[in-house]
CSV table of N, CA and C in Angstrom, one decimal:
chain,number,residue,atom,x,y,z
A,116,MET,N,104.4,100.7,92.7
A,116,MET,CA,104.2,99.4,93.2
A,116,MET,C,105.3,98.5,92.6
A,117,PRO,N,105.8,97.5,93.2
A,117,PRO,CA,105.7,97.2,94.6
A,117,PRO,C,106.7,98.0,95.5
A,118,HIS,N,106.4,97.9,96.8
A,118,HIS,CA,107.3,98.5,97.8
A,118,HIS,C,107.7,97.5,98.8
A,119,VAL,N,109.0,97.5,99.1
A,119,VAL,CA,109.6,96.6,100.1
A,119,VAL,C,110.1,97.4,101.2
A,120,ASN,N,109.8,97.0,102.5
A,120,ASN,CA,110.3,97.6,103.6
A,120,ASN,C,111.0,96.6,104.5
A,121,MET,N,112.3,96.7,104.6
A,121,MET,CA,113.1,95.8,105.3
A,121,MET,C,113.5,96.4,106.7
A,122,LYS,N,113.1,95.7,107.7
A,122,LYS,CA,113.5,96.1,109.1
A,122,LYS,C,114.8,95.3,109.4
A,123,HIS,N,115.7,95.9,110.0
A,123,HIS,CA,117.0,95.3,110.3
A,123,HIS,C,117.7,95.9,111.4
A,124,PHE,N,118.7,95.2,112.0
A,124,PHE,CA,119.6,95.8,113.0
A,124,PHE,C,120.4,97.0,112.3
A,125,PRO,N,120.7,98.0,113.1
A,125,PRO,CA,121.4,99.2,112.5
A,125,PRO,C,122.8,98.9,111.9
A,126,SER,N,123.3,97.8,112.1
A,126,SER,CA,124.7,97.5,111.7
A,126,SER,C,124.9,97.4,110.1
A,127,LEU,N,123.8,97.5,109.4
A,127,LEU,CA,124.0,97.4,107.9
A,127,LEU,C,124.7,98.7,107.4
A,128,THR,N,125.6,98.5,106.5
A,128,THR,CA,126.3,99.6,105.9
A,128,THR,C,125.5,100.1,104.7
A,129,ASN,N,125.9,101.3,104.3
A,129,ASN,CA,125.2,101.8,103.0
A,129,ASN,C,125.5,100.9,101.8
A,130,GLU,N,126.7,100.4,101.8
A,130,GLU,CA,127.0,99.4,100.7
A,130,GLU,C,126.2,98.2,100.8
A,131,GLN,N,125.9,97.7,102.0
A,131,GLN,CA,125.0,96.5,102.1
A,131,GLN,C,123.6,96.9,101.7
A,132,ARG,N,123.1,98.0,102.1
A,132,ARG,CA,121.8,98.5,101.7
A,132,ARG,C,121.7,98.6,100.2
A,133,ASP,N,122.7,99.2,99.6
A,133,ASP,CA,122.7,99.3,98.1
A,133,ASP,C,122.7,97.9,97.4
A,134,GLU,N,123.5,97.0,97.9
A,134,GLU,CA,123.5,95.7,97.3
A,134,GLU,C,122.1,95.0,97.5
A,135,LEU,N,121.6,95.0,98.7
A,135,LEU,CA,120.3,94.4,99.0
A,135,LEU,C,119.2,95.1,98.1
A,136,SER,N,119.2,96.4,98.0
A,136,SER,CA,118.2,97.1,97.2
A,136,SER,C,118.3,96.6,95.8
A,137,ASN,N,119.5,96.5,95.2
A,137,ASN,CA,119.6,96.1,93.8
A,137,ASN,C,119.1,94.6,93.7
A,138,MET,N,119.4,93.8,94.6
A,138,MET,CA,119.0,92.4,94.6
A,138,MET,C,117.5,92.3,94.7
A,139,PHE,N,116.8,93.1,95.6
A,139,PHE,CA,115.4,93.1,95.7
A,139,PHE,C,114.8,93.6,94.4
A,140,ILE,N,115.3,94.7,93.9
A,140,ILE,CA,114.7,95.3,92.6
A,140,ILE,C,114.8,94.3,91.5
A,141,ASN,N,116.0,93.7,91.3
A,141,ASN,CA,116.2,92.8,90.2
A,141,ASN,C,115.3,91.5,90.3
A,142,ALA,N,115.2,91.0,91.5
A,142,ALA,CA,114.3,89.8,91.7
A,142,ALA,C,112.9,90.1,91.5
A,143,ILE,N,112.4,91.2,92.1
A,143,ILE,CA,111.0,91.6,92.0
A,143,ILE,C,110.6,91.9,90.6
A,144,SER,N,111.5,92.6,89.9
A,144,SER,CA,111.2,93.0,88.5
A,144,SER,C,111.1,91.7,87.6
A,145,TYR,N,112.0,90.8,87.9
A,145,TYR,CA,112.0,89.5,87.1
A,145,TYR,C,110.7,88.7,87.4
A,146,VAL,N,110.4,88.5,88.7
A,146,VAL,CA,109.3,87.6,89.0
A,146,VAL,C,107.9,88.3,88.8
A,147,VAL,N,107.8,89.6,89.1
A,147,VAL,CA,106.5,90.3,89.0
A,147,VAL,C,106.3,90.8,87.6
A,148,LYS,N,107.4,90.9,86.8
A,148,LYS,CA,107.3,91.4,85.4
A,148,LYS,C,106.9,92.9,85.4
A,149,CYS,N,107.6,93.7,86.2
A,149,CYS,CA,107.3,95.1,86.2
A,149,CYS,C,108.6,95.8,86.0
A,150,PRO,N,108.6,97.1,85.5
A,150,PRO,CA,109.8,97.8,85.4
A,150,PRO,C,110.5,98.1,86.7
A,151,LYS,N,111.8,98.1,86.7
A,151,LYS,CA,112.6,98.3,87.9
A,151,LYS,C,112.3,99.7,88.4
A,152,ASP,N,112.0,100.7,87.6
A,152,ASP,CA,111.7,102.0,88.1
A,152,ASP,C,110.4,102.1,88.9
A,153,PHE,N,109.6,101.1,88.9
A,153,PHE,CA,108.3,101.1,89.6
A,153,PHE,C,108.5,100.6,91.0
A,154,ILE,N,109.7,100.1,91.4
A,154,ILE,CA,109.9,99.4,92.6
A,154,ILE,C,110.6,100.3,93.6
A,155,SER,N,110.1,100.4,94.8
A,155,SER,CA,110.7,101.2,95.9
A,155,SER,C,111.2,100.3,97.0
A,156,VAL,N,112.3,100.6,97.6
A,156,VAL,CA,112.8,99.9,98.7
A,156,VAL,C,113.2,100.8,99.9
A,157,ALA,N,112.7,100.4,101.1
A,157,ALA,CA,113.0,101.2,102.3
A,157,ALA,C,113.8,100.3,103.3
A,158,PHE,N,114.6,100.9,104.1
A,158,PHE,CA,115.4,100.2,105.1
A,158,PHE,C,115.1,100.9,106.4
A,159,GLU,N,114.6,100.1,107.4
A,159,GLU,CA,114.2,100.7,108.7
A,159,GLU,C,115.0,100.0,109.8
A,160,PRO,N,116.1,100.7,110.3
A,160,PRO,CA,116.9,100.2,111.3
A,160,PRO,C,116.1,100.1,112.7
A,161,ILE,N,116.3,98.9,113.3
A,161,ILE,CA,115.6,98.7,114.6
A,161,ILE,C,116.7,98.3,115.6
A,162,GLU,N,116.7,98.9,116.7
A,162,GLU,CA,117.7,98.5,117.7
A,162,GLU,C,117.5,97.0,118.2
A,163,PRO,N,118.6,96.3,118.3
A,163,PRO,CA,118.4,94.8,118.7
A,163,PRO,C,117.5,94.6,119.9
A,164,GLU,N,117.7,95.4,120.9
A,164,GLU,CA,116.9,95.2,122.1
A,164,GLU,C,115.4,95.5,122.0
A,165,LYS,N,115.0,96.1,120.9
A,165,LYS,CA,113.6,96.3,120.6
A,165,LYS,C,113.0,95.3,119.7
A,166,TRP,N,113.8,94.4,119.1
A,166,TRP,CA,113.3,93.5,118.1
A,166,TRP,C,112.2,92.5,118.7
A,167,MET,N,112.5,91.9,119.8
A,167,MET,CA,111.6,91.0,120.4
A,167,MET,C,110.3,91.6,121.0
A,168,SER,N,110.4,92.9,121.4
A,168,SER,CA,109.3,93.6,122.0
A,168,SER,C,108.5,94.3,120.9
A,169,ASP,N,109.1,94.7,119.8
A,169,ASP,CA,108.3,95.5,118.8
A,169,ASP,C,108.1,94.8,117.5
A,170,ILE,N,109.1,94.3,116.9
A,170,ILE,CA,109.0,93.7,115.6
A,170,ILE,C,108.4,92.3,115.6
A,171,TYR,N,108.9,91.4,116.5
A,171,TYR,CA,108.5,90.0,116.5
A,171,TYR,C,107.0,89.9,116.8
A,172,PRO,N,106.5,90.5,117.9
A,172,PRO,CA,105.0,90.4,118.1
A,172,PRO,C,104.1,91.2,117.2
A,173,ASN,N,104.6,92.3,116.8
A,173,ASN,CA,103.7,93.2,116.0
A,173,ASN,C,103.8,93.0,114.5
A,174,GLU,N,105.0,92.8,114.0
A,174,GLU,CA,105.2,92.7,112.5
A,174,GLU,C,105.2,91.2,112.0
A,175,ILE,N,105.7,90.3,112.8
A,175,ILE,CA,105.8,88.9,112.4
A,175,ILE,C,104.5,88.1,112.8
A,176,LEU,N,104.3,88.1,114.1
A,176,LEU,CA,103.2,87.3,114.7
A,176,LEU,C,101.9,88.1,114.4
A,177,GLY,N,101.9,89.4,114.6
A,177,GLY,CA,100.7,90.2,114.5
A,177,GLY,C,100.2,90.4,113.1
A,178,LYS,N,101.0,90.0,112.1
A,178,LYS,CA,100.6,90.1,110.7
A,178,LYS,C,100.8,88.8,110.0
A,179,LYS,N,100.4,87.7,110.7
A,179,LYS,CA,100.7,86.4,110.2
A,179,LYS,C,100.1,86.2,108.8
A,180,GLN,N,99.0,86.9,108.5
A,180,GLN,CA,98.3,86.7,107.2
A,180,GLN,C,99.2,87.3,106.1
A,181,PHE,N,100.1,88.1,106.4
A,181,PHE,CA,101.0,88.7,105.4
A,181,PHE,C,102.4,88.1,105.4
A,182,THR,N,102.8,87.5,106.5
A,182,THR,CA,104.2,86.9,106.6
A,182,THR,C,104.3,85.7,105.8
A,183,HIS,N,105.1,85.7,104.8
A,183,HIS,CA,105.3,84.5,104.0
A,183,HIS,C,106.3,83.5,104.5
A,184,THR,N,107.4,84.0,105.1
A,184,THR,CA,108.4,83.1,105.6
A,184,THR,C,108.6,83.5,107.1
A,185,PHE,N,108.5,82.5,108.0
A,185,PHE,CA,108.7,82.8,109.4
A,185,PHE,C,110.1,82.5,109.8
A,186,PRO,N,110.6,83.3,110.8
A,186,PRO,CA,112.0,83.0,111.3
A,186,PRO,C,112.0,81.8,112.2
A,187,ASN,N,113.2,81.2,112.3
A,187,ASN,CA,113.4,80.0,113.1
A,187,ASN,C,113.9,80.4,114.5
A,188,TYR,N,113.2,81.3,115.2
A,188,TYR,CA,113.5,81.6,116.6
A,188,TYR,C,112.2,81.9,117.3
A,189,ASN,N,112.3,82.0,118.6
A,189,ASN,CA,111.1,82.4,119.4
A,189,ASN,C,111.5,83.5,120.3
A,190,PRO,N,110.6,84.1,121.0
A,190,PRO,CA,110.9,85.2,121.9
A,190,PRO,C,111.9,84.9,123.0
A,191,ASN,N,112.1,83.7,123.3
A,191,ASN,CA,113.0,83.3,124.4
A,191,ASN,C,114.4,83.1,123.9
A,192,ASP,N,114.6,83.1,122.6
A,192,ASP,CA,115.9,82.9,122.0
A,192,ASP,C,116.8,84.2,122.1
A,193,GLU,N,118.1,84.0,122.2
A,193,GLU,CA,119.0,85.1,122.1
A,193,GLU,C,119.4,85.3,120.7
A,194,ILE,N,119.0,86.4,120.0
A,194,ILE,CA,119.2,86.6,118.6
A,194,ILE,C,120.3,87.7,118.3
A,195,LEU,N,120.8,88.3,119.3
A,195,LEU,CA,121.8,89.4,119.1
A,195,LEU,C,123.1,88.8,118.7
């Protein structure tokens, strides 16, 4: 614990994933006061055309009780 799962468009490079992972781990370790070795990070690529049909309704709106920061777009926006 803790575990972070970031859903993103497939365009992230391995270098970007490495940098994000390090940033997540450092920030979480600092704030939560847990060893870095206890933190896991997953990256889940989602095709852009599936974002509004799968992620937005199911992960963002469907789990409002867990979503801490909401995006500033709506299903009718062009986000690609």
